[in-house]
Coordinates of C-alpha atoms (C1' of nucleotides) in Angstrom, one line a residue:
Chain O
M1 CA 28.9 16.7 -21.4
K2 CA 29.4 19.8 -22.9
E3 CA 27.0 21.2 -24.5
D4 CA 26.1 25.2 -25.7
F5 CA 23.1 25.2 -23.4
T6 CA 23.6 24.2 -19.3
T7 CA 22.6 21.3 -18.7
Y8 CA 19.9 21.2 -14.9
K9 CA 18.3 18.5 -13.8
V10 CA 14.3 18.4 -13.3
K11 CA 14.2 19.3 -9.9
D12 CA 15.8 22.7 -10.4
L13 CA 14.2 23.4 -13.8
L14 CA 10.7 22.7 -12.4
K15 CA 11.2 26.1 -9.4
L16 CA 13.1 28.0 -11.7
K17 CA 11.6 31.4 -13.3
D18 CA 13.9 32.7 -15.7
F19 CA 11.6 32.1 -18.8
G20 CA 13.1 32.4 -21.8
K21 CA 16.5 31.0 -20.5
E22 CA 18.1 28.4 -22.9
I23 CA 19.0 25.1 -20.6
N24 CA 19.8 21.8 -21.7
L25 CA 18.2 18.3 -19.4
K26 CA 19.0 14.7 -19.9
G27 CA 16.4 12.2 -18.8
W28 CA 14.0 9.1 -19.8
V29 CA 10.7 9.8 -21.7
R30 CA 7.9 8.2 -19.7
T31 CA 5.1 9.6 -22.3
K32 CA 4.8 11.1 -25.3
R33 CA 1.1 12.5 -26.5
G34 CA 0.1 14.7 -29.3
N35 CA -1.3 15.5 -33.1
K36 CA 0.6 15.9 -36.0
Q37 CA 1.6 19.4 -35.2
V38 CA 3.0 18.9 -31.7
A39 CA 4.2 16.7 -29.4
F40 CA 4.4 16.5 -26.1
I41 CA 6.9 14.4 -23.9
A42 CA 7.3 13.6 -19.9
L43 CA 10.4 13.2 -19.2
N44 CA 12.2 12.6 -15.6
D45 CA 15.4 12.1 -15.0
G46 CA 15.3 10.9 -11.3
S47 CA 16.1 14.5 -9.4
I48 CA 12.5 14.3 -8.6
I49 CA 9.1 12.6 -8.4
H50 CA 7.6 15.1 -11.2
N51 CA 8.3 15.3 -15.1
I52 CA 9.0 18.4 -16.9
Q53 CA 7.1 18.7 -20.0
I54 CA 8.6 18.5 -23.5
V55 CA 7.0 20.7 -26.3
A56 CA 8.3 20.0 -29.8
D57 CA 6.9 21.6 -32.5
L58 CA 7.1 18.9 -35.4
E59 CA 7.7 20.8 -38.2
K60 CA 11.0 21.8 -36.4
F61 CA 11.8 18.2 -36.0
D62 CA 12.8 15.3 -38.4
E63 CA 10.1 12.7 -38.5
E64 CA 12.7 9.4 -37.7
I65 CA 13.9 11.4 -35.0
M66 CA 10.7 11.7 -33.1
K67 CA 9.9 8.0 -34.0
L68 CA 12.5 7.3 -31.5
V69 CA 11.4 9.0 -29.1
T70 CA 9.2 6.6 -26.9
T71 CA 8.6 5.7 -23.7
G72 CA 11.5 4.5 -22.1
S73 CA 14.3 6.3 -24.1
C74 CA 17.1 8.3 -23.1
I75 CA 17.0 11.7 -25.2
S76 CA 19.2 15.1 -24.2
V77 CA 16.9 18.4 -25.0
N78 CA 18.0 21.8 -25.9
G79 CA 15.9 24.4 -25.3
I80 CA 13.9 27.6 -23.7
L81 CA 12.4 27.5 -20.1
V82 CA 8.7 28.7 -20.9
E83 CA 5.6 29.4 -18.6
S84 CA 3.0 26.5 -19.9
P85 CA -0.2 27.9 -21.2
G86 CA -1.4 24.7 -20.5
Q87 CA -2.5 22.9 -17.3
G88 CA -1.0 21.0 -14.7
Q89 CA 2.6 21.9 -14.9
P90 CA 3.7 25.6 -14.0
V91 CA 6.9 25.3 -16.6
E92 CA 7.7 23.8 -19.9
I93 CA 11.1 23.3 -22.2
Q94 CA 9.9 24.9 -26.1
A95 CA 12.5 21.9 -27.6
K96 CA 14.9 23.6 -30.2
N97 CA 16.8 20.0 -30.2
I98 CA 16.8 16.8 -29.6
E99 CA 19.0 13.9 -29.0
V100 CA 18.2 10.5 -29.1
Y101 CA 21.1 8.4 -26.6
G102 CA 19.1 5.6 -26.6
T103 CA 16.0 4.1 -27.5
A104 CA 13.6 1.7 -26.0
D105 CA 11.7 -0.5 -28.7
A106 CA 8.0 0.0 -27.9
T107 CA 6.5 -3.3 -28.8
N108 CA 8.5 -4.8 -26.3
F109 CA 9.9 -2.6 -23.4
P110 CA 8.4 -3.8 -20.4
L111 CA 7.1 -0.4 -18.3
Q112 CA 4.1 1.3 -19.7
K113 CA 2.4 4.4 -19.1
K114 CA -0.4 2.5 -17.0
G115 CA 0.5 1.1 -13.0
H116 CA 2.0 -2.1 -12.6
T117 CA 1.8 -4.4 -9.9
L118 CA 4.4 -4.6 -7.6
E119 CA 4.8 -8.2 -7.9
F120 CA 5.1 -7.9 -11.7
L121 CA 7.8 -5.0 -11.3
R122 CA 10.2 -7.2 -8.4
E123 CA 10.4 -9.2 -11.7
I124 CA 12.8 -6.4 -13.7
A125 CA 13.7 -5.2 -10.7
H126 CA 16.5 -3.7 -13.3
L127 CA 14.2 -1.5 -14.2
R128 CA 11.7 -0.3 -11.9
P129 CA 13.7 2.6 -10.0
R130 CA 12.4 4.1 -13.1
T131 CA 9.0 4.3 -11.8
N132 CA 7.4 6.8 -9.3
T133 CA 7.1 4.5 -6.8
F134 CA 10.6 3.3 -7.0
G135 CA 12.2 6.6 -7.6
A136 CA 10.2 8.3 -4.6
V137 CA 11.2 5.0 -1.8
L138 CA 15.3 5.0 -3.4
R139 CA 15.5 8.5 -3.3
I140 CA 13.6 8.4 0.7
R141 CA 16.3 5.4 1.3
H142 CA 19.1 7.5 0.1
A143 CA 17.9 10.7 2.9
M144 CA 17.8 8.1 5.1
S145 CA 20.7 6.6 5.1
F146 CA 22.2 10.4 4.9
A147 CA 20.0 11.3 8.3
I148 CA 21.3 8.5 10.1
H149 CA 25.2 9.3 9.4
K150 CA 24.3 12.8 9.9
Y151 CA 21.8 12.1 13.5
F152 CA 24.8 10.5 15.0
N153 CA 27.6 13.0 13.7
D154 CA 25.8 15.7 15.4
N155 CA 25.2 13.7 18.8
G156 CA 28.3 12.7 19.1
F157 CA 29.1 9.3 17.4
Y158 CA 31.8 7.6 15.0
Y159 CA 30.6 5.2 12.8
L160 CA 32.8 2.4 13.1
H161 CA 33.2 -0.3 10.3
A162 CA 32.2 -2.9 11.7
P163 CA 34.0 -6.3 9.1
I164 CA 31.4 -8.1 6.5
I165 CA 33.4 -11.9 6.9
T166 CA 33.8 -13.0 10.8
G167 CA 34.5 -15.8 12.4
S168 CA 32.6 -15.4 14.8
D169 CA 28.8 -16.5 15.3
A170 CA 28.4 -15.9 18.8
E171 CA 25.4 -13.4 18.8
G172 CA 23.2 -16.4 17.5
A173 CA 21.4 -14.1 15.8
G174 CA 20.6 -16.8 12.7
A175 CA 22.1 -18.4 10.4
M176 CA 25.7 -17.7 8.6
F177 CA 26.3 -17.4 5.0
Q178 CA 29.6 -20.0 4.9
V179 CA 32.7 -17.6 3.5
T180 CA 34.9 -20.3 2.2
T181 CA 37.9 -20.5 -0.6
L182 CA 37.9 -23.9 -0.6
D183 CA 36.9 -26.2 -3.2
L184 CA 33.8 -27.6 -3.0
D185 CA 34.1 -30.8 -5.0
K186 CA 37.4 -31.6 -2.4
P187 CA 37.9 -30.8 0.3
P188 CA 41.2 -30.9 2.2
R189 CA 40.1 -33.2 5.4
T190 CA 41.6 -34.4 8.1
E191 CA 42.3 -37.3 9.8
E192 CA 39.0 -37.6 11.0
S193 CA 37.9 -36.7 7.7
A194 CA 35.8 -33.7 8.7
V195 CA 37.0 -30.6 6.2
D196 CA 39.5 -29.1 7.0
Y197 CA 39.6 -25.2 7.5
S198 CA 42.8 -24.6 8.4
K199 CA 44.0 -25.4 5.1
D200 CA 41.0 -22.2 4.1
F201 CA 42.0 -18.7 3.0
F202 CA 41.4 -17.5 6.8
G203 CA 42.3 -20.9 8.5
K204 CA 39.4 -21.1 10.1
R205 CA 35.4 -21.5 9.1
T206 CA 34.1 -18.1 8.2
G207 CA 31.6 -16.2 7.3
L208 CA 29.6 -12.9 6.4
T209 CA 28.3 -11.3 9.0
V210 CA 25.0 -11.4 11.2
S211 CA 25.0 -8.5 13.6
G212 CA 28.3 -5.5 14.1
Q213 CA 27.0 -5.5 17.6
L214 CA 30.1 -7.3 19.2
E215 CA 32.3 -5.4 16.6
A216 CA 30.4 -1.9 17.8
E217 CA 31.1 -3.4 22.2
L218 CA 34.9 -3.0 21.5
G219 CA 35.2 -0.1 19.7
A220 CA 32.2 2.0 22.5
M221 CA 35.2 0.8 25.6
A222 CA 37.4 3.6 23.6
L223 CA 35.5 6.1 21.5
S224 CA 32.2 5.9 23.6
L225 CA 29.5 6.8 21.4
V226 CA 30.0 4.5 18.5
Y227 CA 27.5 2.7 15.0
T228 CA 27.6 0.8 12.9
F229 CA 25.9 0.9 10.1
G230 CA 26.2 -1.8 7.0
P231 CA 25.3 -4.7 5.6
T232 CA 23.5 -8.3 7.0
F233 CA 23.3 -11.2 5.9
R234 CA 20.8 -14.3 7.3
A235 CA 21.1 -17.4 5.4
E236 CA 17.6 -18.5 7.3
N237 CA 15.0 -19.8 5.3
S238 CA 12.8 -16.5 5.9
N239 CA 9.8 -15.9 3.5
T240 CA 7.5 -13.1 4.9
P241 CA 7.2 -9.8 3.5
R242 CA 9.6 -8.8 6.9
H243 CA 12.8 -10.7 6.5
L244 CA 15.8 -10.0 4.0
A245 CA 18.7 -12.5 3.3
E246 CA 20.5 -9.4 2.7
F247 CA 19.8 -5.9 4.6
W248 CA 21.4 -3.4 5.9
M249 CA 21.8 -2.7 10.0
I250 CA 22.4 0.5 13.0
E251 CA 23.7 -0.6 15.5
P252 CA 24.3 2.0 17.6
E253 CA 26.6 1.1 21.0
M254 CA 26.9 3.8 24.1
A255 CA 29.7 3.8 26.5
F256 CA 27.9 4.6 29.9
Y257 CA 24.2 4.5 29.1
D258 CA 21.5 2.5 30.7
I259 CA 18.5 1.1 29.3
S260 CA 16.8 4.0 30.0
D261 CA 19.3 6.3 28.1
N262 CA 19.0 3.8 25.1
M263 CA 15.3 3.7 24.6
D264 CA 15.4 8.1 24.9
L265 CA 18.3 7.5 22.0
A266 CA 15.8 4.8 20.0
E267 CA 12.7 7.0 20.9
D268 CA 14.7 10.4 19.1
M269 CA 16.6 9.3 16.8
L270 CA 13.1 7.5 15.2
K271 CA 11.4 10.8 15.6
Y272 CA 14.2 12.8 14.1
L273 CA 14.6 10.6 10.8
V274 CA 10.3 10.4 10.5
Q275 CA 11.2 14.1 10.8
Y276 CA 13.9 14.5 8.8
A277 CA 11.7 12.6 5.3
I278 CA 8.6 14.8 6.3
D279 CA 11.2 17.9 6.1
N280 CA 13.2 16.5 3.0
C281 CA 10.7 13.9 1.1
Y282 CA 7.5 15.7 1.2
D283 CA 7.0 15.1 -2.6
D284 CA 7.8 11.1 -2.8
L285 CA 5.8 11.0 0.7
E286 CA 2.6 13.1 -1.0
F287 CA 2.7 10.1 -3.8
L288 CA 3.6 7.3 -1.6
N289 CA 0.3 8.6 0.6
K290 CA -2.2 9.2 -2.5
M291 CA -0.9 5.5 -4.0
Y292 CA -0.4 3.2 -1.5
D293 CA -1.3 4.4 2.0
T294 CA -3.5 7.4 2.7
E295 CA -3.0 7.7 6.3
L296 CA 0.9 7.3 6.1
I297 CA 2.0 11.4 6.7
D298 CA -0.9 11.4 9.6
R299 CA 0.7 8.2 11.0
L300 CA 4.6 9.6 10.7
K301 CA 3.2 12.7 12.2
F302 CA 2.0 11.0 15.1
I303 CA 4.9 9.0 15.7
I304 CA 6.5 13.0 16.1
E305 CA 4.3 13.7 18.2
N306 CA 3.6 10.9 21.0
P307 CA 5.1 9.8 23.2
F308 CA 5.9 5.7 23.0
E309 CA 4.5 3.6 25.2
R310 CA 7.1 2.1 27.5
L311 CA 6.6 -0.7 29.8
S312 CA 8.2 -4.3 30.8
Y313 CA 7.7 -7.4 29.4
T314 CA 5.8 -9.0 32.6
K315 CA 3.2 -5.8 32.7
A316 CA 2.6 -6.5 29.0
V317 CA 2.0 -9.8 29.8
D318 CA -0.6 -8.7 32.3
I319 CA -2.4 -6.5 30.2
L320 CA -2.6 -9.6 26.6
M321 CA -4.0 -11.5 29.3
A322 CA -6.2 -10.0 31.1
S323 CA -7.8 -8.7 27.3
G324 CA -10.3 -11.6 26.7
Q325 CA -9.0 -11.3 23.4
K326 CA -8.9 -14.6 21.8
F327 CA -5.3 -15.2 20.2
E328 CA -3.4 -18.6 18.3
F329 CA -1.1 -19.0 20.8
P330 CA -1.3 -18.7 24.8
V331 CA 0.3 -15.5 26.2
S332 CA 2.1 -17.3 29.4
W333 CA 5.0 -16.2 31.0
G334 CA 8.2 -16.9 29.7
A335 CA 7.2 -17.3 26.3
D336 CA 8.0 -15.2 23.6
L337 CA 5.6 -13.0 22.5
Q338 CA 3.5 -13.9 18.9
S339 CA 3.8 -11.3 16.4
E340 CA -0.3 -10.9 17.2
H341 CA 0.3 -9.7 20.9
E342 CA 2.8 -7.5 19.8
R343 CA 0.8 -6.5 17.3
Y344 CA -2.2 -6.1 19.6
L345 CA -0.3 -3.9 22.4
V346 CA 0.6 -1.4 19.1
E347 CA -2.7 -1.7 17.2
K348 CA -4.9 -2.4 19.4
H349 CA -4.4 -1.4 23.0
F350 CA -1.8 1.6 23.3
H351 CA -2.9 2.6 19.8
K352 CA 1.0 4.2 18.9
P353 CA 4.6 2.5 19.5
V354 CA 5.3 0.5 22.4
I355 CA 8.7 -0.7 23.9
L356 CA 9.1 -3.8 25.7
T357 CA 11.7 -4.0 28.4
D358 CA 13.1 -6.4 30.7
Y359 CA 12.4 -9.8 29.2
P360 CA 12.6 -13.2 30.4
K361 CA 16.4 -14.2 30.0
E362 CA 15.9 -17.7 28.5
I363 CA 14.3 -15.9 26.0
K364 CA 17.3 -13.3 24.9
A365 CA 21.3 -13.3 24.1
F366 CA 23.3 -13.5 26.1
Y367 CA 25.1 -10.5 26.6
M368 CA 22.4 -9.2 27.7
K369 CA 22.9 -7.8 31.2
Q370 CA 21.1 -9.2 34.4
N371 CA 18.8 -7.9 36.5
D372 CA 18.8 -8.3 40.3
D373 CA 15.2 -10.6 40.1
G374 CA 17.5 -13.8 38.6
K375 CA 14.7 -14.2 36.3
T376 CA 15.1 -11.0 33.4
V377 CA 17.6 -9.2 31.5
R378 CA 17.8 -5.4 29.9
A379 CA 16.5 -6.2 26.9
M380 CA 13.8 -3.2 24.8
D381 CA 12.4 -3.9 22.0
V382 CA 10.5 -1.2 20.0
L383 CA 7.2 -2.3 18.7
F384 CA 5.8 -0.1 15.4
P385 CA 2.7 -0.6 14.2
K386 CA 1.8 -2.6 10.8
I387 CA 5.4 -2.9 10.9
G388 CA 6.0 -4.8 14.3
E389 CA 9.6 -5.1 15.9
I390 CA 12.0 -2.1 14.3
I391 CA 14.5 -2.2 16.7
G392 CA 16.0 -4.9 19.3
G393 CA 18.8 -3.9 21.9
S394 CA 19.1 -3.8 25.7
Q395 CA 21.9 -3.1 28.4
R396 CA 24.6 -5.1 28.6
E397 CA 26.2 -7.1 30.7
E398 CA 29.6 -6.0 31.9
D399 CA 30.4 -7.9 34.4
Y400 CA 33.3 -10.4 33.9
E401 CA 31.1 -13.2 36.3
K402 CA 28.4 -13.1 35.2
L403 CA 28.5 -12.1 31.5
L404 CA 30.8 -16.2 31.9
N405 CA 28.7 -17.6 33.7
R406 CA 26.3 -17.1 31.3
I407 CA 28.1 -17.9 28.1
H408 CA 28.9 -21.4 29.8
E409 CA 24.7 -21.9 30.9
L410 CA 24.7 -21.6 27.1
D411 CA 27.9 -23.8 26.0
I412 CA 28.9 -21.0 23.6
P413 CA 32.9 -22.0 23.4
E414 CA 34.8 -19.6 25.8
K415 CA 37.8 -20.2 22.9
D416 CA 35.1 -18.2 20.2
V417 CA 34.9 -14.9 22.3
W418 CA 38.0 -14.5 24.4
W419 CA 38.0 -10.7 22.9
Y420 CA 34.9 -9.7 23.9
L421 CA 35.0 -11.4 27.8
D422 CA 38.3 -9.5 27.2
T423 CA 36.6 -5.9 27.1
R424 CA 34.9 -7.0 31.0
K425 CA 38.2 -7.8 32.4
Y426 CA 40.0 -4.5 31.0
G427 CA 38.5 -1.7 32.4
T428 CA 34.5 -2.4 31.5
A429 CA 31.5 0.1 31.7
P430 CA 27.9 -0.5 31.7
H431 CA 26.9 0.6 28.7
S432 CA 23.9 -0.5 25.7
G433 CA 23.1 -0.8 22.3
F434 CA 20.4 -1.7 19.9
G435 CA 20.0 -3.0 16.3
L436 CA 17.6 -0.6 13.5
G437 CA 16.6 -2.7 11.2
F438 CA 17.4 -0.2 8.2
E439 CA 14.9 -2.0 5.3
R440 CA 11.8 -2.0 8.2
L441 CA 13.0 1.9 8.3
I442 CA 12.0 2.1 5.5
L443 CA 9.1 0.5 5.7
F444 CA 7.3 2.6 8.4
I445 CA 8.3 5.8 6.5
T446 CA 6.9 5.0 3.0
G447 CA 4.0 2.5 3.8
M448 CA 5.1 0.0 1.1
A449 CA 4.1 -3.3 2.6
N450 CA 6.6 -5.8 1.6
I451 CA 10.6 -5.6 2.5
R452 CA 11.5 -6.3 -1.2
D453 CA 10.3 -3.2 -2.6
V454 CA 12.7 -0.8 -0.6
I455 CA 15.5 -2.8 -1.3
P456 CA 16.9 -1.7 -4.8
F457 CA 17.8 -5.3 -5.4
P458 CA 16.4 -8.0 -3.1
R459 CA 18.2 -11.2 -1.8
T460 CA 15.5 -13.6 -0.3
P461 CA 15.7 -17.5 -0.4
Q462 CA 15.8 -18.7 -4.0
N463 CA 16.6 -15.1 -5.5
A464 CA 19.6 -13.5 -6.0
E465 CA 18.2 -12.4 -9.8
F466 CA 19.8 -9.5 -10.4
Chain E
rU1 C1' 9.9 -25.0 6.2
rC2 C1' 4.1 -25.4 7.5
rC3 C1' -0.7 -23.5 6.3
rU4 C1' -3.4 -20.6 2.6
rC5 C1' -4.4 -18.6 -2.2
rC6 C1' -3.2 -17.8 -7.0
rC7 C1' -1.4 -18.9 -12.2
rU8 C1' -5.8 -17.1 -18.9
rA9 C1' -2.7 -11.4 -24.5
rG10 C1' 3.3 -7.1 -23.7
rC11 C1' 0.0 -5.7 -18.3
rU12 C1' -4.6 -6.2 -15.9
rC13 C1' -8.3 -9.0 -15.3
rA14 C1' -13.4 -11.9 -16.9
rG15 C1' -14.2 -16.4 -18.8
rU16 C1' -21.5 -19.6 -15.9
rU17 C1' -23.7 -26.3 -13.9
rG18 C1' -17.1 -29.3 -18.3
rG19 C1' -19.8 -28.4 -24.1
rU20 C1' -19.3 -24.2 -31.5
rU21 C1' -13.9 -20.3 -33.4
rA22 C1' -11.7 -17.9 -25.6
rG23 C1' -12.9 -12.4 -24.2
rA24 C1' -12.4 -6.5 -22.1
rG25 C1' -9.7 -2.4 -20.8
rC26 C1' -5.1 -0.9 -20.9
rA27 C1' -0.2 -1.2 -24.0
rU28 C1' 1.5 -2.1 -29.4
rC29 C1' 0.9 -0.9 -34.7
rU30 C1' -2.3 1.8 -38.6
rG31 C1' -5.9 5.8 -39.2
rA32 C1' -7.8 10.6 -37.4
rC33 C1' -7.6 15.1 -34.4
rU34 C1' -3.4 23.3 -33.8
rG35 C1' -1.4 22.5 -26.6
rU36 C1' -2.1 17.3 -24.5
rU37 C1' -2.0 15.9 -19.0
rA38 C1' -2.8 7.6 -17.4
rA39 C1' -4.8 12.8 -23.8
rU40 C1' -9.1 11.2 -27.3
rC41 C1' -11.7 8.9 -31.7
rA42 C1' -11.9 5.0 -35.6
rG43 C1' -9.8 0.3 -37.3
rA44 C1' -5.7 -4.2 -36.9
rG45 C1' -2.6 -7.1 -35.2
rG46 C1' -1.5 -10.0 -30.4
rG47 C1' -2.8 -16.7 -26.7
rU48 C1' 1.7 -24.0 -26.4
rC49 C1' -4.6 -20.9 -20.6
rG50 C1' 2.2 -22.2 -15.4
rC51 C1' 4.6 -27.6 -16.9
rU52 C1' 3.8 -32.9 -17.0
rG53 C1' -0.3 -36.7 -16.7
rG54 C1' -4.8 -38.3 -15.7
rU55 C1' -10.8 -38.9 -15.7
rU56 C1' -14.4 -37.6 -19.6
rC57 C1' -17.4 -38.6 -26.1
rA58 C1' -15.4 -33.3 -24.4
rA59 C1' -10.6 -29.8 -20.1
rG60 C1' -8.6 -22.8 -19.3
rU61 C1' -12.7 -25.1 -16.3
rC62 C1' -12.4 -31.0 -13.0
rC63 C1' -8.3 -35.0 -10.4
rA64 C1' -2.7 -35.6 -8.6
rG65 C1' 2.4 -34.4 -9.8
rC66 C1' 5.9 -30.4 -10.1
rG67 C1' 7.0 -25.1 -10.7
rG68 C1' 6.6 -19.8 -10.3
rG69 C1' 4.3 -16.2 -6.8
rG70 C1' 1.0 -13.6 -3.2
rG71 C1' -0.8 -13.6 2.6
rG72 C1' -0.7 -15.8 7.2
rA73 C1' 2.9 -18.4 10.9
rG74 C1' 7.9 -19.9 12.5
rC75 C1' 13.4 -17.2 12.2
rC76 C1' 14.5 -12.0 13.4
rA77 C1' 15.8 -7.0 12.2

RNA sequence: UCCUCCCUAGCUCAGUUGGUUAGAGCAUCUGACUGUUAAUCAGAGGGUCGCUGGUUCAAGUCCAGCGGGGGGAGCCA
């Protein structure tokens, strides 16, 4: 927008020392205080968690205009940058002119100066980005997205765009949302009266992706190092603080990596991302540390400084059985570990992130590389304090016969995965990969407790508002 | 989906063994104050106690069903 004065972001103004400089800034009013002579307006434009203080000598301003400057309103200010005589801020703006872009009726604007519960803010998700908490979370979320692309780019990976609509449910990662253009009131029927999907848009039954992994493997068999980073959908009726129906997932896939290389990558990437947050989002982390989780920054630093504990599923089961700990679910070799077991290992036994490997094949997916013992597969799960499984991955089975046998054992229709099997037929290669839940990463980085508070507009069962 | 807890003013909550006209802080409005920092001080307005039914002389309070939300579990990332 054309202005006489140059427009600045609050983030830059707070660092500026050009006292006397004429500037313009635009943003949303957080609070207004004052008396008959002078008003103090705390303005925030989302560029940084801090507000900047606007000082308005009321004799210079139309009373009617100043009445419109209320919590939540949007204004543009022309003024002079001055050193602040008051406590609490290095600089402030002596206002010369205030233009009100948008009012916010104080009697019904839901956000107040006081703190709100996160549950209440979820009900007004259209306005919660204007709070300090969500400003911090959303800036960190952005920084982590950027850092993920930077990390992979700097390490020779290529960003592969896996499809969102897919006809393959072969991975069995979860229930799919169906995608169709058929008339649900009267769909076309076959002679056997089943729904005739050959008449559907794609000529077959399709759904939203539950994982880009299979497609990522196809890419890795050409570009060597690839990753996907996109939305992922699970139509599970999951009601927990760790699950969303629509979430974002990062799935690197690497040719010529074995399970050990895979673990090295996972650990290095997670540490890189934590370090990136500390280096680039410290103001926001400090705020979250103060308001929600006083151990947050210490925990982040601890992650960077200590190697993750790596051990096999079998050893983990031994430790759990020898622990003398009373678990709600008994531990036995062959059963999947429960949340309480994972938490015990991470939070009570090792006191640091744990990578578990070599799980029984029965409890893992068909594509994982089979070990020589005939019982286990080269899976790896990275378990983090507070949030549990943050990464699930494996070395993949590259042997055509072994993979085919496993597919038959599990009754997966061969016609659905012929293209996947083809990669093992033509120039197969040892390879590995994993999936990192983006929102779970953000949970860990921000110290937030509920996954619905680290995505702008959460999608969960019975909730697609906003 | 299962277990469990919660639902009282715009927000956060109190409300005794069931008993007069349901309270507080903050927010809002009005007024006071020459620089405030979640400003302060004084006053005012603001309620279908989630909804429906039941027990009772009497229900915010007890019971049942329904709805919404939190936490735990499962599914997983």
